[in-house]
Amino acid sequence: MVNTNAPSLGTLPVGAENFTVIDLPAHCGEKLARLPWVMRLLLENVLRCAPGPEGQAGAAALLEWLETGSSEVEIPFQPSRVLMHDTTSTPALVDIAAMRDELAEAGVDPTVLRPQLPVDVSVDHSLAVEVFGQPGAIAANMQHEIRRNAERYRFLRWASRALPGVHVHAPGTGIMHTMNLEQLATVVTTEEREGRAWLVPDTMIGTDSHTPMVNGIGVLGWGVGGLEAQTVMFGLPTMLKIPDVVGVRLVGALRPGVLATDLALVVTQRLRQLDVTGDFVEFFGPGVGTLAAGERSVIANMAPEYGATTGYFPVDGQTLRYLRETGRKEEAVERVEAYARRVGIWFDPDADPRYTRSIEIDLATVDMHVAGPRRPQDLQRYSELRELLGREALPPQPGTGGLPDFPVAIAAITSCTNTSDPGLLIAAGLVARKARARGLTPPHWVKTSLAPGSPAALAYLERSGLLPDLEAMGFGIVGYGCTTCIGNPGPLTGPVRQAQDGGSSRAVAILSGNRNFPGRVHPDIDLSFIMSPPLAVALGLAGDARRNLETEPVQHAADGTPVFLRELWPTREEVRGHLERSQDPADYQREFARAAGNPLWLGLKAPEGPRFPWDPKSTALRRPPFASRKAGSLLGRYTAHPLLVLGDDITTDHISPASAIPPDSFVADFLVERGERREDLNVFASRRGNWEVMVRAAFFNKSMRNLLAPQAPVGHTLHVPSGEVLPVWQAAQRYQDAGDAVVVLAGERYGMGSSRDWAAKGQRLLGIRAVVAVSFERIHRSNLIGMGILPLLLPAGVTPQSLDVQPGDRIEVQALPQDIAPRAPVKVTVVRSSGQKLELLARAAVETQLEASLLREGGVLPAILHRTLEAQPA
């Protein structure tokens, strides 16, 4: 029997306490067993947080989903907390500071604008690898980080004081997703409702696309843009169309020598082929139980790489084991198990839920893999690097600089993806130990580094005895942050720079990260491979990316004996034994608390008061013009010039780069004119609080090809009326000054990659009213809407290439505010310079009525301001 009316409530005694719970078994009856676990969590959230007619309708629709596996119904989702990092929180908090100014200037108390949910901010995205391969690297890199980012960090400290509920964690406390796994996530939490104690699932959103990493321990959460996060922070639920759910049935077990990274890369390739963009992905089947929680988290972390919203693993015994291993209190662990079993979210390996689509992966068939050289879904066997790079263009003067044609310039154990699982770091340490025993040393041109996601890594690597071996191979710890994975590897070594400048080599990056788009890791590197930490150590020691490590030696020992990878690779028993000896649950809380006391961070003096005192001379923080009630809607009927015409796989790194600011760029010129030193400009991500810098940075990526002006320099486009090739921001300003609208045309997967909202904010400042694309990645689509920009989907079979838009052609868009609704048709006409017209029926890439409303209001920030003002007493 199914209860379709009010939610069924139950009680759950745990220890000496009695808790109220949403009784899913009573509410759903036999249908519960057929629901995917992610749908059970959505149902619980709707029943608990939206108990009125809207919630009842949403709950009924979630059960009706079982009939077809798909639905167009919208439901509210109310997460219990928000997670951000320093380079996504800075622009969001700058927006809030600017909106507080708007309120104060309207005569309203600015403190009425405050988050309604807890917000945790990690400071992890600004650490660069300046010092490596020597003692004291951690402290030296931290000093560089604080020096370069002091103004922005003082702003964050102001925000943590001025905005109740915002907690900024000090630099050095780890990467946000590792911190979430080890410190913040509770899996099940308590809340007070009408005087009663409730047990509820821990749910969250994060302003980083890799937020689903926490799905690995059974917490439902996903990545959103900073703009969507702001709506949730201020009390609005996030509205979502009931998702399609793709089931990945895992059977068998991984073979010896095969690691979680290898499986994650296989999953990424298989699901990209299936096209799961925007879907929820859930793992089920008997193979799930063979994976530890740390291994699951590696796979869940790469959900944005396979295009999904989630990569969910339900709660089971492995979850409980992980909670105990990371020092959670026993009563909290018992509460998780009791709740999960009582409400029906405990994993059953024999269950066969109803999914929209499903695939099966036999874990025993997974091999050792890498991904690259330009996309994480491009799966390759580790032995195929020689063949792959053989297809690449050789450097102009191969073999003349003393380095290999494709030298390993960077070998980095980096990113939350593959450093949060202690087993992967232990495996890397064992490769280093065996290499050290054979007398191997890293080649002088390779920049090596280890940047774990957690400060606890130092403790367990020391206890295992493997840290000295890693250090001897160049992989000493350089700090606890995103570093190379986010584009902060620091400068390349002198030999590599000389070889590249002389045309004798093409540098290659080797990393245990999650993305390898051209220019992402380093602006001078367009070839990168993702792999497991122990394989990154081996390739780093080889120094030549064209080495087939299955048949060729890593190096030769001092006596000339070849040393092969199979001799260095650890057995499963070796990894397990070192793990057991090295782990101490007390490490996680102790080392986190120690890092939180960072004296350099605590010594930063921050402003006081509810409003931030802007400095007009600052190159880091400026009040943005779009955080205003005056920002109007961009909808309407208009004829636009195409500002850029782009192909497939345009990433947010293309649209708004995060890596080092090139010292010879016009962005650098702007900063130098304002007092900055050309040789120390930091990275683009550090300037996200300054809109004047970021608008100049829009589309500044040398790997991006603009079909409107294929030969244009980096960051330039054609201003059609004058025929001049100008920086994109200058061309856009010319169009705005003339009162001309502009749009962007793009291919498939527009906006893939990081969640950065500046990829949308930059386009708003450029005056772009619509992006017309073959397809959009989920978070960027949401960010465009958050900035009032209309995302339009081209009809099937139509691409920018097939349209063959030429200089002088214009785009007519008929997008009247009253006509914009979820998936509404929108007439788009290509008007050729000859006068000929090509009419197309595009579709608004709008999923909910809330999104349509935001477009009519001009975006998230005007909507927040309007609602805040309307809520004030007359």
PDB file of C-alpha atoms in Angstrom, residues 297-422:
ATOM      1  CA  SER A 297      35.181   7.988  -3.824  1.00  0.00           C
ATOM      2  CA  VAL A 298      37.747   8.012  -6.653  1.00  0.00           C
ATOM      3  CA  ILE A 299      35.037   6.860  -9.066  1.00  0.00           C
ATOM      4  CA  ALA A 300      32.376   9.193  -7.663  1.00  0.00           C
ATOM      5  CA  ASN A 301      34.766  12.141  -7.879  1.00  0.00           C
ATOM      6  CA  MET A 302      34.936  11.861 -11.670  1.00  0.00           C
ATOM      7  CA  ALA A 303      31.174  12.274 -12.179  1.00  0.00           C
ATOM      8  CA  PRO A 304      31.703  15.585 -14.040  1.00  0.00           C
ATOM      9  CA  GLU A 305      34.222  13.879 -16.318  1.00  0.00           C
ATOM     10  CA  TYR A 306      31.624  11.317 -17.321  1.00  0.00           C
ATOM     11  CA  GLY A 307      29.050  14.098 -17.528  1.00  0.00           C
ATOM     12  CA  ALA A 308      26.739  13.072 -14.708  1.00  0.00           C
ATOM     13  CA  THR A 309      25.307  14.964 -11.763  1.00  0.00           C
ATOM     14  CA  THR A 310      26.090  12.181  -9.294  1.00  0.00           C
ATOM     15  CA  GLY A 311      28.118   8.981  -9.043  1.00  0.00           C
ATOM     16  CA  TYR A 312      26.324   7.533  -6.032  1.00  0.00           C
ATOM     17  CA  PHE A 313      27.280   4.524  -3.905  1.00  0.00           C
ATOM     18  CA  PRO A 314      24.677   3.599  -1.241  1.00  0.00           C
ATOM     19  CA  VAL A 315      25.492   3.203   2.444  1.00  0.00           C
ATOM     20  CA  ASP A 316      26.806  -0.203   3.538  1.00  0.00           C
ATOM     21  CA  GLY A 317      29.395  -1.805   5.763  1.00  0.00           C
ATOM     22  CA  GLN A 318      32.266  -0.227   3.801  1.00  0.00           C
ATOM     23  CA  THR A 319      30.802   3.185   4.624  1.00  0.00           C
ATOM     24  CA  LEU A 320      30.786   2.398   8.325  1.00  0.00           C
ATOM     25  CA  ARG A 321      34.339   1.084   8.128  1.00  0.00           C
ATOM     26  CA  TYR A 322      35.505   4.320   6.513  1.00  0.00           C
ATOM     27  CA  LEU A 323      33.805   6.438   9.179  1.00  0.00           C
ATOM     28  CA  ARG A 324      35.599   4.485  11.885  1.00  0.00           C
ATOM     29  CA  GLU A 325      38.953   4.635  10.063  1.00  0.00           C
ATOM     30  CA  THR A 326      38.720   8.430   9.870  1.00  0.00           C
ATOM     31  CA  GLY A 327      38.007   8.868  13.563  1.00  0.00           C
ATOM     32  CA  ARG A 328      34.258   9.381  13.723  1.00  0.00           C
ATOM     33  CA  LYS A 329      32.652   8.693  17.092  1.00  0.00           C
ATOM     34  CA  GLU A 330      31.176   5.233  17.515  1.00  0.00           C
ATOM     35  CA  GLU A 331      27.720   6.549  18.438  1.00  0.00           C
ATOM     36  CA  ALA A 332      27.654   8.513  15.176  1.00  0.00           C
ATOM     37  CA  VAL A 333      28.550   5.396  13.193  1.00  0.00           C
ATOM     38  CA  GLU A 334      25.864   3.354  14.978  1.00  0.00           C
ATOM     39  CA  ARG A 335      23.362   6.089  14.173  1.00  0.00           C
ATOM     40  CA  VAL A 336      24.228   5.899  10.463  1.00  0.00           C
ATOM     41  CA  GLU A 337      23.663   2.151  10.331  1.00  0.00           C
ATOM     42  CA  ALA A 338      20.443   2.211  12.346  1.00  0.00           C
ATOM     43  CA  TYR A 339      18.961   5.003  10.248  1.00  0.00           C
ATOM     44  CA  ALA A 340      19.971   3.565   6.877  1.00  0.00           C
ATOM     45  CA  ARG A 341      18.470   0.172   7.719  1.00  0.00           C
ATOM     46  CA  ARG A 342      15.292   1.650   9.227  1.00  0.00           C
ATOM     47  CA  VAL A 343      14.345   3.968   6.355  1.00  0.00           C
ATOM     48  CA  GLY A 344      15.381   1.707   3.501  1.00  0.00           C
ATOM     49  CA  ILE A 345      18.556   3.369   2.182  1.00  0.00           C
ATOM     50  CA  TRP A 346      20.922   0.541   3.230  1.00  0.00           C
ATOM     51  CA  PHE A 347      22.595  -1.128   0.251  1.00  0.00           C
ATOM     52  CA  ASP A 348      21.461  -4.543  -0.916  1.00  0.00           C
ATOM     53  CA  PRO A 349      23.946  -6.108  -3.374  1.00  0.00           C
ATOM     54  CA  ASP A 350      21.208  -8.398  -4.741  1.00  0.00           C
ATOM     55  CA  ALA A 351      18.730  -5.588  -5.425  1.00  0.00           C
ATOM     56  CA  ASP A 352      17.793  -4.768  -9.020  1.00  0.00           C
ATOM     57  CA  PRO A 353      16.161  -1.320  -8.949  1.00  0.00           C
ATOM     58  CA  ARG A 354      14.427   0.249 -11.917  1.00  0.00           C
ATOM     59  CA  TYR A 355      16.754   2.565 -13.860  1.00  0.00           C
ATOM     60  CA  THR A 356      16.244   4.768 -16.884  1.00  0.00           C
ATOM     61  CA  ARG A 357      19.184   2.988 -18.514  1.00  0.00           C
ATOM     62  CA  SER A 358      21.841   0.669 -17.185  1.00  0.00           C
ATOM     63  CA  ILE A 359      25.191  -0.831 -18.139  1.00  0.00           C
ATOM     64  CA  GLU A 360      27.333  -3.550 -16.609  1.00  0.00           C
ATOM     65  CA  ILE A 361      31.064  -3.464 -15.903  1.00  0.00           C
ATOM     66  CA  ASP A 362      32.944  -6.603 -14.956  1.00  0.00           C
ATOM     67  CA  LEU A 363      35.657  -5.395 -12.605  1.00  0.00           C
ATOM     68  CA  ALA A 364      37.838  -8.354 -13.538  1.00  0.00           C
ATOM     69  CA  THR A 365      38.161  -7.016 -17.102  1.00  0.00           C
ATOM     70  CA  VAL A 366      39.580  -3.633 -16.049  1.00  0.00           C
ATOM     71  CA  ASP A 367      43.231  -3.135 -16.991  1.00  0.00           C
ATOM     72  CA  MET A 368      45.900  -0.576 -16.058  1.00  0.00           C
ATOM     73  CA  HIS A 369      44.973   2.593 -17.896  1.00  0.00           C
ATOM     74  CA  VAL A 370      45.790   6.202 -18.590  1.00  0.00           C
ATOM     75  CA  ALA A 371      43.601   8.894 -20.155  1.00  0.00           C
ATOM     76  CA  GLY A 372      44.680  11.498 -22.637  1.00  0.00           C
ATOM     77  CA  PRO A 373      46.379  13.334 -24.083  1.00  0.00           C
ATOM     78  CA  ARG A 374      43.618  15.967 -24.126  1.00  0.00           C
ATOM     79  CA  ARG A 375      40.436  14.646 -22.494  1.00  0.00           C
ATOM     80  CA  PRO A 376      39.746  12.475 -19.445  1.00  0.00           C
ATOM     81  CA  GLN A 377      37.334  10.244 -21.385  1.00  0.00           C
ATOM     82  CA  ASP A 378      40.004   9.235 -23.900  1.00  0.00           C
ATOM     83  CA  LEU A 379      40.922   5.876 -22.362  1.00  0.00           C
ATOM     84  CA  GLN A 380      44.228   4.217 -23.261  1.00  0.00           C
ATOM     85  CA  ARG A 381      46.207   1.245 -21.980  1.00  0.00           C
ATOM     86  CA  TYR A 382      49.273   2.390 -20.082  1.00  0.00           C
ATOM     87  CA  SER A 383      51.462   0.661 -22.664  1.00  0.00           C
ATOM     88  CA  GLU A 384      50.129   2.752 -25.566  1.00  0.00           C
ATOM     89  CA  LEU A 385      51.834   6.067 -24.816  1.00  0.00           C
ATOM     90  CA  ARG A 386      54.542   5.536 -27.438  1.00  0.00           C
ATOM     91  CA  GLU A 387      51.930   4.834 -30.104  1.00  0.00           C
ATOM     92  CA  LEU A 388      49.705   7.738 -29.034  1.00  0.00           C
ATOM     93  CA  LEU A 389      52.462  10.317 -29.013  1.00  0.00           C
ATOM     94  CA  GLY A 390      53.706   8.934 -32.296  1.00  0.00           C
ATOM     95  CA  ARG A 391      50.558  10.418 -33.830  1.00  0.00           C
ATOM     96  CA  GLU A 392      51.381  13.866 -32.489  1.00  0.00           C
ATOM     97  CA  ALA A 393      53.399  16.424 -34.418  1.00  0.00           C
ATOM     98  CA  LEU A 394      57.061  16.310 -33.517  1.00  0.00           C
ATOM     99  CA  PRO A 395      58.724  19.476 -32.213  1.00  0.00           C
ATOM    100  CA  PRO A 396      60.298  21.620 -34.966  1.00  0.00           C
ATOM    101  CA  GLN A 397      63.859  20.539 -34.089  1.00  0.00           C
ATOM    102  CA  PRO A 398      63.527  17.028 -32.639  1.00  0.00           C
ATOM    103  CA  GLY A 399      66.504  15.410 -30.991  1.00  0.00           C
ATOM    104  CA  THR A 400      68.616  18.538 -30.762  1.00  0.00           C
ATOM    105  CA  GLY A 401      68.127  19.746 -27.197  1.00  0.00           C
ATOM    106  CA  GLY A 402      69.390  16.867 -25.082  1.00  0.00           C
ATOM    107  CA  LEU A 403      65.865  16.011 -23.836  1.00  0.00           C
ATOM    108  CA  PRO A 404      63.416  13.477 -25.279  1.00  0.00           C
ATOM    109  CA  ASP A 405      61.100  14.699 -28.022  1.00  0.00           C
ATOM    110  CA  PHE A 406      58.199  14.370 -25.540  1.00  0.00           C
ATOM    111  CA  PRO A 407      59.802  14.842 -22.126  1.00  0.00           C
ATOM    112  CA  VAL A 408      57.850  14.423 -18.926  1.00  0.00           C
ATOM    113  CA  ALA A 409      57.897  18.032 -17.761  1.00  0.00           C
ATOM    114  CA  ILE A 410      55.583  17.505 -14.786  1.00  0.00           C
ATOM    115  CA  ALA A 411      54.995  14.333 -12.772  1.00  0.00           C
ATOM    116  CA  ALA A 412      52.489  15.187 -10.073  1.00  0.00           C
ATOM    117  CA  ILE A 413      50.649  13.134  -7.499  1.00  0.00           C
ATOM    118  CA  THR A 414      47.886  15.666  -7.204  1.00  0.00           C
ATOM    119  CA  SER A 415      44.173  16.263  -6.676  1.00  0.00           C
ATOM    120  CA  CYS A 416      41.519  15.020  -4.317  1.00  0.00           C
ATOM    121  CA  THR A 417      40.612  12.360  -6.899  1.00  0.00           C
ATOM    122  CA  ASN A 418      43.589  10.116  -6.292  1.00  0.00           C
ATOM    123  CA  THR A 419      45.140  11.292  -3.025  1.00  0.00           C
ATOM    124  CA  SER A 420      42.121  10.881  -0.726  1.00  0.00           C
ATOM    125  CA  ASP A 421      42.367   7.083  -0.809  1.00  0.00           C
ATOM    126  CA  PRO A 422      45.343   6.154   1.402  1.00  0.00           C
TER     127      PRO A 422
END
